[in-house]
Backbone as numpy.savetxt, mean C-alpha at the origin, in Angstrom:
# Nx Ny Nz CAx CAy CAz Cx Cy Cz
0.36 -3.07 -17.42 1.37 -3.42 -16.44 2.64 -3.88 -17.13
3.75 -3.07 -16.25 5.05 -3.84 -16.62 5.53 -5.13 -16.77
5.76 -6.11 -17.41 6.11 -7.53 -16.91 7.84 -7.46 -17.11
8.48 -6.47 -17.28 9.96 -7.01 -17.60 10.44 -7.26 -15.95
11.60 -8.10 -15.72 12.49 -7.93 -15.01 12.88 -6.97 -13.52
12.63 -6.79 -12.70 12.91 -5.16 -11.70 14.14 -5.67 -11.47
15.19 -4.77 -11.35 16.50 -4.41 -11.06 17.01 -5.10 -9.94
18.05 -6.10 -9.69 18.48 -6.36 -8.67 19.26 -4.78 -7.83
19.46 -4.81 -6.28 20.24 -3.05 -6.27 20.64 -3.85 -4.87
21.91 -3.07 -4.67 22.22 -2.96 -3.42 21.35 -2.85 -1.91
21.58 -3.66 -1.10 20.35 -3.34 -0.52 21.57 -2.79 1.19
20.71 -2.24 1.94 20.99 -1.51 3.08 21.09 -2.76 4.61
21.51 -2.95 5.87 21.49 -3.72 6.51 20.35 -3.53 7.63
20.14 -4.50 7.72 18.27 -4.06 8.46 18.24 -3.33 9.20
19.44 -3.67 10.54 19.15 -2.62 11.55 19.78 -0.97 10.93
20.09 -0.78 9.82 20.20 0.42 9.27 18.83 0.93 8.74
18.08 -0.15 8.04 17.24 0.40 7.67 15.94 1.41 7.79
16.06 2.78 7.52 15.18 3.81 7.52 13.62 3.48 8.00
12.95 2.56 6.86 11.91 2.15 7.29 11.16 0.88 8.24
12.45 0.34 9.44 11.90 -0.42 10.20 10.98 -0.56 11.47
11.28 1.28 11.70 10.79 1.66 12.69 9.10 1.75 12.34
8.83 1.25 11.06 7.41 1.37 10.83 6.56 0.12 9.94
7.58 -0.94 10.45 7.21 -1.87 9.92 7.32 -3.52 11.50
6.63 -4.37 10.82 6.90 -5.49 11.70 8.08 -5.99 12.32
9.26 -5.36 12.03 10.40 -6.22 12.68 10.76 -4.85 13.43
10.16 -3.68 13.85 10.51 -3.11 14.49 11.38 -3.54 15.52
10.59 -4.21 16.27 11.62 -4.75 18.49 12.77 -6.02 17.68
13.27 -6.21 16.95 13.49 -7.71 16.59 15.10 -7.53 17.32
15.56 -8.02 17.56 17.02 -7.98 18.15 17.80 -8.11 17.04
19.04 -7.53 17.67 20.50 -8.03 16.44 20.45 -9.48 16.02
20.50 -10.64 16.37 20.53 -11.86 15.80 19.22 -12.04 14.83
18.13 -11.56 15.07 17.12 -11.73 14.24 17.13 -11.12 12.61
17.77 -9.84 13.39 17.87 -8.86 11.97 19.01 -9.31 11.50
20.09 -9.76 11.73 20.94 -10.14 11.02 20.69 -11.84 10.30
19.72 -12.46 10.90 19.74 -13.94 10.16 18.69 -13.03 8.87
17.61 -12.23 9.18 16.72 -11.36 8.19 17.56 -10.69 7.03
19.08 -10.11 7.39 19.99 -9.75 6.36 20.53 -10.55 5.67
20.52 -11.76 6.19 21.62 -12.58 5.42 20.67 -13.41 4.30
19.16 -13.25 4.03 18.40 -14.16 3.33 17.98 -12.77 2.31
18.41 -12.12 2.83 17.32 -10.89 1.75 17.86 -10.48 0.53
17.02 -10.08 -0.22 17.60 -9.28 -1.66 16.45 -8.38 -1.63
17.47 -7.07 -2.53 16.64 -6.14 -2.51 16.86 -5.46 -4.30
15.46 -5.03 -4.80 15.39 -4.79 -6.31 14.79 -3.57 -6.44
14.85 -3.00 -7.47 14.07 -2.01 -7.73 13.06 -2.01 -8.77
11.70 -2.04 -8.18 10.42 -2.02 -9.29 10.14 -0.68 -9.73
10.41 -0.24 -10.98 9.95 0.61 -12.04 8.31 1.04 -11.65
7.95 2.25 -11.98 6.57 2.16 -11.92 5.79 1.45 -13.01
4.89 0.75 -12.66 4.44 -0.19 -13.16 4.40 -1.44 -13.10
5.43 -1.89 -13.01 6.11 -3.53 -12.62 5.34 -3.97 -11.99
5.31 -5.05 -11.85 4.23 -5.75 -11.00 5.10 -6.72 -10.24
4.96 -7.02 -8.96 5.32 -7.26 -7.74 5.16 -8.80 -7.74
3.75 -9.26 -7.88 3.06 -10.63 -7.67 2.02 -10.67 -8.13
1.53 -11.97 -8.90 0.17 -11.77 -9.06 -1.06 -12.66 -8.50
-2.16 -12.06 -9.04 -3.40 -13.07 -8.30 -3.04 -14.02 -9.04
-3.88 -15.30 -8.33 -3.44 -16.79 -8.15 -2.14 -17.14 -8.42
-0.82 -16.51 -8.14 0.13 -17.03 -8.35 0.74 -17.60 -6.78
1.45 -18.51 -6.49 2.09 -19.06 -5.51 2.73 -18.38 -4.75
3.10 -17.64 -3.49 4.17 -16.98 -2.42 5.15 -17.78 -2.66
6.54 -17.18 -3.43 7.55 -17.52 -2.44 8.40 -17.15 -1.95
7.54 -16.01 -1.00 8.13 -15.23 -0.14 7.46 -14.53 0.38
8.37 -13.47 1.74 7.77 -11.84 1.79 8.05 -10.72 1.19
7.31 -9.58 1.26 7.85 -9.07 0.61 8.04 -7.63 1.15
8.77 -6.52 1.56 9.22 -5.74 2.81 9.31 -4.62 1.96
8.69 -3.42 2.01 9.49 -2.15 0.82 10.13 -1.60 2.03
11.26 -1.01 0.89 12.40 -0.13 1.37 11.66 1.34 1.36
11.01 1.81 0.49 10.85 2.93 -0.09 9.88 3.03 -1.30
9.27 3.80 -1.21 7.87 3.60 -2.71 6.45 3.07 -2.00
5.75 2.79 -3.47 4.50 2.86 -3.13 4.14 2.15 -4.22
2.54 1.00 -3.48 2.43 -0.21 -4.30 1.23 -0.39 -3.91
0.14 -0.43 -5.12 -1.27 -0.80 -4.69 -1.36 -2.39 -5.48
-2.07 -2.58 -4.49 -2.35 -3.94 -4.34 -4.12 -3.93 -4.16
-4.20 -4.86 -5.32 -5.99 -4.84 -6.35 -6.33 -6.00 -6.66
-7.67 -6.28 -6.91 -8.17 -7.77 -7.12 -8.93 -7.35 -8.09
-8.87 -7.80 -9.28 -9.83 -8.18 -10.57 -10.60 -8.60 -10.32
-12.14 -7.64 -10.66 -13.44 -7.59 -10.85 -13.63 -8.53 -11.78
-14.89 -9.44 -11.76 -15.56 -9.97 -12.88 -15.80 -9.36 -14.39
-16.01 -8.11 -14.12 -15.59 -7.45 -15.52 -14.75 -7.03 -15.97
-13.43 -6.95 -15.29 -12.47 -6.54 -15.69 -11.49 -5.14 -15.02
-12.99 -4.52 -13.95 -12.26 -3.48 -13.53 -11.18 -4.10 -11.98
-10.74 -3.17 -11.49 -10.00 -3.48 -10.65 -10.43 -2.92 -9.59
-10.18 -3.55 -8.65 -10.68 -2.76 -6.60 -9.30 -3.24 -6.01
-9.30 -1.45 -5.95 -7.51 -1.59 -4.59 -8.11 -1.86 -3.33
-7.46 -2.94 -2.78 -7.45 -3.28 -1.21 -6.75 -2.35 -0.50
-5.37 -2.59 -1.27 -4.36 -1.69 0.03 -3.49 -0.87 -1.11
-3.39 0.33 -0.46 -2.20 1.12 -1.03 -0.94 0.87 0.29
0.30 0.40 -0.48 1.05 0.17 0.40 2.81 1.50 0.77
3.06 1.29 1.64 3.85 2.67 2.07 5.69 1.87 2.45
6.24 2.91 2.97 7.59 2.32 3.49 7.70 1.78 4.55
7.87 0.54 4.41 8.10 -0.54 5.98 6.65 -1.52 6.30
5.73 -1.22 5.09 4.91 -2.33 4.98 5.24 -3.55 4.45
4.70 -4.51 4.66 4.84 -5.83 4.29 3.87 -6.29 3.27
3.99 -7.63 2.31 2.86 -7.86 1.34 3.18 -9.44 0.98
2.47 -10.18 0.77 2.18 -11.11 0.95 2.04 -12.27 2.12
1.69 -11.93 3.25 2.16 -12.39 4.21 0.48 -13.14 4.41
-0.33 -12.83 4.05 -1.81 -13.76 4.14 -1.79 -14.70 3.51
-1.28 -14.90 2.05 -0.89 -15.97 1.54 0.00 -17.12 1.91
1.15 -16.46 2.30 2.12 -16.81 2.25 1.94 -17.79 3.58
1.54 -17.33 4.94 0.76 -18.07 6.25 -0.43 -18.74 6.05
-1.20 -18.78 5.07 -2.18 -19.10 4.46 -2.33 -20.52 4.01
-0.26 -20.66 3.58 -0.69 -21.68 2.19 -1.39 -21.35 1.04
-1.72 -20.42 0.62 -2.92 -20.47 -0.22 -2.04 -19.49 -1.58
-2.70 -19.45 -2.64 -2.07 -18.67 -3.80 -2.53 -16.81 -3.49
-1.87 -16.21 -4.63 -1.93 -14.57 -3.71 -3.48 -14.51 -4.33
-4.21 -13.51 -3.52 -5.56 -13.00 -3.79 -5.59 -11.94 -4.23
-4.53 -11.07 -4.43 -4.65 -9.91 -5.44 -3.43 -9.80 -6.17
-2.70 -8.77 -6.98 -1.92 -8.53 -7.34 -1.27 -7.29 -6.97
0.28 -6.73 -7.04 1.02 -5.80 -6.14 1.45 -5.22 -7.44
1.51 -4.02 -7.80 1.82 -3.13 -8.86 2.46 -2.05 -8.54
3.33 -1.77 -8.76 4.09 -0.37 -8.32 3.59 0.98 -9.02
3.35 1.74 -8.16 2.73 3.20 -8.50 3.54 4.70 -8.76
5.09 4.27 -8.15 6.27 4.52 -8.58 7.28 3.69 -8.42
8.58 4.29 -8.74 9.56 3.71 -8.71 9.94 3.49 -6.94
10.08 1.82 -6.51 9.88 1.32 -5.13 11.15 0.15 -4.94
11.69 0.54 -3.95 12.95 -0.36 -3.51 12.16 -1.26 -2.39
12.43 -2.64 -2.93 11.26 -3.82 -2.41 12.41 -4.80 -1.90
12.36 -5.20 -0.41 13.02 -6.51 -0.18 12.31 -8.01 -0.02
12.79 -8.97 -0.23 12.34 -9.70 -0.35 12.90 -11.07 0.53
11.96 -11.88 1.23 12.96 -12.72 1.99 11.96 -13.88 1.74
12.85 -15.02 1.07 12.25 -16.11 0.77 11.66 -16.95 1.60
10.69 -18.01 1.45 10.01 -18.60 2.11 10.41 -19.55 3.51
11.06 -20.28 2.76 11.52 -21.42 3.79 12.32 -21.07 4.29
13.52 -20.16 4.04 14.59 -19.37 4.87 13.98 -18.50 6.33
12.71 -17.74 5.98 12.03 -16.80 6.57 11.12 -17.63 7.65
10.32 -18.53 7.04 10.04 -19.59 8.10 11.03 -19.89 9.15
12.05 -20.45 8.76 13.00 -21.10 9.93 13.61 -19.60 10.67
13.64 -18.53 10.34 13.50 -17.36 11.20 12.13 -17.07 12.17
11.12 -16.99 11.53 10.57 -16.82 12.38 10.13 -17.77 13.69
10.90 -19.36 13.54 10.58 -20.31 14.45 11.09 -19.67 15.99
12.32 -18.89 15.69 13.13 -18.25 16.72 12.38 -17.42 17.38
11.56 -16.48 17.13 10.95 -15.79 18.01 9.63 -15.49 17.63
9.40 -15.96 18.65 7.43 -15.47 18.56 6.74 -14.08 19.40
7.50 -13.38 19.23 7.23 -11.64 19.01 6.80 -11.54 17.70
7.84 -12.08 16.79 7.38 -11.49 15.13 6.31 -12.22 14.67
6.26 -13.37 15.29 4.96 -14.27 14.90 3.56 -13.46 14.91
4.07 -13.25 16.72 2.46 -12.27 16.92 2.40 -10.87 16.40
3.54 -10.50 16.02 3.18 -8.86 15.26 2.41 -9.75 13.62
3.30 -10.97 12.90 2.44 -11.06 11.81 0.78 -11.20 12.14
0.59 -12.04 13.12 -0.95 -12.75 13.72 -1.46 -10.89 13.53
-1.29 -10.05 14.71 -1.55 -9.12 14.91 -1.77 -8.04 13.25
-0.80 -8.20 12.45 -1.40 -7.32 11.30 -2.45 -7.74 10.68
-1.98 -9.39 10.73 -3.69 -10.21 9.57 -4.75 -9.47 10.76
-4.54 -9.45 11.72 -6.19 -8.90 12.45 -6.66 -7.48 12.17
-5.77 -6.84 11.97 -5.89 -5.37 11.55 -6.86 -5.01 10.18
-6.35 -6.22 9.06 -6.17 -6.32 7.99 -8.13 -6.34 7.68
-7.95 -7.34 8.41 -9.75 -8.33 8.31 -10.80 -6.90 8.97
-10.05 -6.78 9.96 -10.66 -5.57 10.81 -10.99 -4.06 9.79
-9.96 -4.07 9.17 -10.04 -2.53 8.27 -11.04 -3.02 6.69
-11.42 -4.49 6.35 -11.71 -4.68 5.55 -13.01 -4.47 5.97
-13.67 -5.13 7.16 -14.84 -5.20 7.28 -15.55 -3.78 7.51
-14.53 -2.96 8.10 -15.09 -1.39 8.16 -15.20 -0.82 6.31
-14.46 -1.13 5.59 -14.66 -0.89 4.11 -16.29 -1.43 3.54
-15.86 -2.25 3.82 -17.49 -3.03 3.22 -18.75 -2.53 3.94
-18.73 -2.31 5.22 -19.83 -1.58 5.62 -19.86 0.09 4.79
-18.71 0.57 4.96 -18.22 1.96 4.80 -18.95 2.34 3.06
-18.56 1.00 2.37 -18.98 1.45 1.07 -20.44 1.21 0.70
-20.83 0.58 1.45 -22.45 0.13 1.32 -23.34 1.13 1.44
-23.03 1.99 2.54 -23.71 3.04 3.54 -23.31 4.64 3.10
-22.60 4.80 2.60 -21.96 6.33 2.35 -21.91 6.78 0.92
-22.53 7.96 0.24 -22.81 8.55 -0.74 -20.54 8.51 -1.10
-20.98 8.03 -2.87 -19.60 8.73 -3.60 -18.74 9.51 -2.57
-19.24 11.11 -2.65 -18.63 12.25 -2.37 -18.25 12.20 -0.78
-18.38 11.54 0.29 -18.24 11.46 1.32 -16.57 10.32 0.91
-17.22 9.33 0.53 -15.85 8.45 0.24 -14.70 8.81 -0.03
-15.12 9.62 -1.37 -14.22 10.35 -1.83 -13.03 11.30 -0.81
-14.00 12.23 -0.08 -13.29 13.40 0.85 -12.15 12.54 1.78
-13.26 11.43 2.27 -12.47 10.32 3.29 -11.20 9.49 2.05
-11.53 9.15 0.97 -10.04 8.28 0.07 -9.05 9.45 0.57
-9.38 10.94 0.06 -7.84 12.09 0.26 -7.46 12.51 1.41
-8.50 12.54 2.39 -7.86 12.76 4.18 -6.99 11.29 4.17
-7.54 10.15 3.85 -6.55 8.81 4.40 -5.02 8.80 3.35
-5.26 9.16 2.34 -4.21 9.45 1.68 -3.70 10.68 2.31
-3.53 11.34 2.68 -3.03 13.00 3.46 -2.45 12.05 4.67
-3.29 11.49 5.52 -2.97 10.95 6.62 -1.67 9.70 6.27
-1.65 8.99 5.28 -0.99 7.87 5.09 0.55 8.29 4.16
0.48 9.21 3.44 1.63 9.54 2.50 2.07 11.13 2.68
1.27 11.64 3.51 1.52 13.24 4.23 1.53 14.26 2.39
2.26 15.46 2.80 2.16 16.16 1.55 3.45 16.23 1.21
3.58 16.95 0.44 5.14 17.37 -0.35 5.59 18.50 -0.02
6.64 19.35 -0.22 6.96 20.59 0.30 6.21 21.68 0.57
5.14 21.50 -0.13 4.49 22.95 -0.24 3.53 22.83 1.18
3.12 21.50 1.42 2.17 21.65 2.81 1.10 21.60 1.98
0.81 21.24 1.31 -0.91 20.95 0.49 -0.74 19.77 -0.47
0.27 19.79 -1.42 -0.15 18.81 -2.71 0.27 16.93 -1.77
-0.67 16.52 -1.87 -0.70 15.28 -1.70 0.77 14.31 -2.11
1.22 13.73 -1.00 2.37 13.47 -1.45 2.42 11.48 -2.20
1.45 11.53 -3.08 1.37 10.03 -4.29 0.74 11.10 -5.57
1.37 10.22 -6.27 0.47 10.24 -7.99 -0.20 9.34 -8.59
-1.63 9.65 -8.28 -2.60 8.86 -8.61 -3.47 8.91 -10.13
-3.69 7.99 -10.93 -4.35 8.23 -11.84 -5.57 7.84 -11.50
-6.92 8.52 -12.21 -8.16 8.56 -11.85 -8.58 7.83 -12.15
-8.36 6.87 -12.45 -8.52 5.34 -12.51 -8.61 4.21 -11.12
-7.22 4.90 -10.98 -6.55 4.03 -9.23 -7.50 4.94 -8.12
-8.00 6.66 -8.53 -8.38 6.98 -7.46 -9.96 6.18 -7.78
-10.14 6.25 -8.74 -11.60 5.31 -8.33 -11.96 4.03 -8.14
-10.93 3.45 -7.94 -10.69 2.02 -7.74 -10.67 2.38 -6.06
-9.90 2.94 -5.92 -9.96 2.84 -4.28 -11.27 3.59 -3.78
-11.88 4.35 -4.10 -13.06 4.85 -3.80 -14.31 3.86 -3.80
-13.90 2.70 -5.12 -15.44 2.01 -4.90 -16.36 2.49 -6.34
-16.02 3.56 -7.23 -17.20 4.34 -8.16 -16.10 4.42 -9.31
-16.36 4.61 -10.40 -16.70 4.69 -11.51 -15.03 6.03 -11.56
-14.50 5.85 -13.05 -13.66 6.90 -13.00 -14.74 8.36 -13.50
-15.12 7.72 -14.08 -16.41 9.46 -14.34 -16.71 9.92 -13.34
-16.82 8.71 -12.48 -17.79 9.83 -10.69 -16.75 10.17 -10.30
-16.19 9.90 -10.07 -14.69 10.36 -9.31 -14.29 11.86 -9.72
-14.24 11.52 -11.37 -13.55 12.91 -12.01 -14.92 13.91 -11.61
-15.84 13.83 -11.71 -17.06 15.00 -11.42 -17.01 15.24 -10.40
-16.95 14.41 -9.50 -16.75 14.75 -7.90 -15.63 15.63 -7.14
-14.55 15.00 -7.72 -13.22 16.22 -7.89 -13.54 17.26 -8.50
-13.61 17.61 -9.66 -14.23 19.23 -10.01 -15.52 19.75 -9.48
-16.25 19.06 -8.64 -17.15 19.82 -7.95 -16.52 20.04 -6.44
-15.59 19.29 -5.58 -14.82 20.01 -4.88 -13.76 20.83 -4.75
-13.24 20.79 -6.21 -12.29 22.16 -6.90 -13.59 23.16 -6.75
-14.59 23.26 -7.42 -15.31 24.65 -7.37 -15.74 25.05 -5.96
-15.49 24.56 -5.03 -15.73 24.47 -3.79 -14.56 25.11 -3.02
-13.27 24.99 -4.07 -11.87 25.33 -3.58 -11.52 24.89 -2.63
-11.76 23.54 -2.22 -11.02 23.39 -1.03 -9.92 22.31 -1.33
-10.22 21.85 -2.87 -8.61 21.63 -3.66 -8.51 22.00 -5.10
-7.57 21.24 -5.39 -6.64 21.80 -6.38 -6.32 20.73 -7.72
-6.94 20.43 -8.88 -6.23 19.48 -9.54 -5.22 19.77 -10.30
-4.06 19.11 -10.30 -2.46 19.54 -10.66 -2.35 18.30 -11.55
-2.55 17.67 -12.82 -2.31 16.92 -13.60 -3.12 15.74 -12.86
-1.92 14.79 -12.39 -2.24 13.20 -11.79 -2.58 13.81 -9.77
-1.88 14.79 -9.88 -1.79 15.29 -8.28 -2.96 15.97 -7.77
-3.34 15.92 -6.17 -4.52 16.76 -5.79 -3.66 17.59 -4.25
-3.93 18.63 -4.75 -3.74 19.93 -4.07 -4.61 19.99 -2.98
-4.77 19.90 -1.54 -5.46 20.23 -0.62 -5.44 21.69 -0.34
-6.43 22.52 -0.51 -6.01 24.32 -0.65 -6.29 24.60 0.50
-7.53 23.94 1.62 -8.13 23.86 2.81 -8.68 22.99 3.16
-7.43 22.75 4.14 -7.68 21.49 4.98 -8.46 21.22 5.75
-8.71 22.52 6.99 -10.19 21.88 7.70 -11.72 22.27 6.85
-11.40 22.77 5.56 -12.86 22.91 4.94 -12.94 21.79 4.14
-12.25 21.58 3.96 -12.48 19.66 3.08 -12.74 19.08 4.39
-12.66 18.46 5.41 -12.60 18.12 6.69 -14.24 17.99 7.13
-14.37 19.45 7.06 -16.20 20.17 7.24 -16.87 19.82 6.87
-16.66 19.12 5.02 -17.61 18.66 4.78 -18.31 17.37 4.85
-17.24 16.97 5.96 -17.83 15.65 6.71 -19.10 15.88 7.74
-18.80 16.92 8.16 -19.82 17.08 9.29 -21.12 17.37 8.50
């Protein structure tokens, strides 16, 4: 991981911003988004950089503009388990940060990601103003707990290769493709894809070349090629 510095950058004005329509301050009115503009800074994390780390203190939120950021908790041995891969107009630290408590994983950039940031006590005395945004935050922590507990059953109960098919449909579903209409639109190393899977980077990599010989994808370096979509799909059923 990166530890230098991420780039302070110009940042955009909220209600301009591209990715709000898919994030928590979606409904927020002009006075909201503008007290939200006037506290924010916005930087640019390098791939790699790291965002926040486990047990370190919130002080703040943290809002991407653009990019992509997995967020992982250190295993007892050393490996890593991604919780969340994060997208444009998600939010990150906000369990902590409502919590009180220090962060429980760490946020790493997977590319280059334009991240805003709105400090603590500033952001507090915003959100005292309206409790819409309160309950959209209440409302994501429930999502959050909710999608975790389906993981933990999900990984207990389901062979590798099922996981697997399901990690690249939710990635297809969550980051769509790239021009061509097949290649997966993140770059994952087989590392991160087996971190989010739950198995081993060896199972992962065997499992991918046994659904390449299957052709229903494609491995392109760090990238995975979907060649057929409802036959990867099929082999759920």
């Amino acid at each position: 991981m990166k530890t230098q510095m991420p780039t302070e950058i110009k940042s955009i004005k909220c209600l301009d911003c591209p990715s709000r329509k898919c994030s928590i301050f979606e409904n927020c009115n002009l006075e909201l988004l503008e007290d939200l503009n006037n506290i924010k800074t916005c930087k640019l994390y390098k791939k790699g950089e790291v965002l926040f780390e486990e047990g370190k203190r919130p002080r703040g939120l943290f809002c991407v503009l653009r990019g992509k950021i997995k967020v992982y908790q250190q295993g007892l041995s050393g490996k890593e388990q991604i919780v969340h891969l994060i997208q444009d107009g998600d939010v990150m630290g906000h369990r902590a940060l409502f919590g009180n408590d220090t962060y429980s994983c760490s946020g790493v950039a997977i590319e280059d990601s334009k991240v805003c940031f709105l400090p603590k006590t500033e952001f507090y005395d915003i959100i005292h103003k309206d409790g819409r945004l309160t309950f959209k935050i209440v409302q994501l922590l429930a999502d959050e707990l909710k999608e975790a507990e389906q993981n933990i059953t999900y990984t207990a109960q389901q062979p590798v290769i099922i996981r697997l098919i399901q990690t690249l449909l939710s990635l297809q579903n969550r980051y769509g493709f790239e021009e061509d209409g097949k290649t997966l639109n993140i770059e994952m190393k087989r590392e991160d894809l087996a971190n989010l899977v739950g198995t081993s980077r060896e199972t992962v990599t065997r499992y991918l070349y046994k659904l390449q010989e299957q052709e229903v994808i494609q491995l392109v370096r760090k990238k995975v090629k979907i060649t057929h979509l409802a036959n990867l799909k099929g082999l759920l059923e």
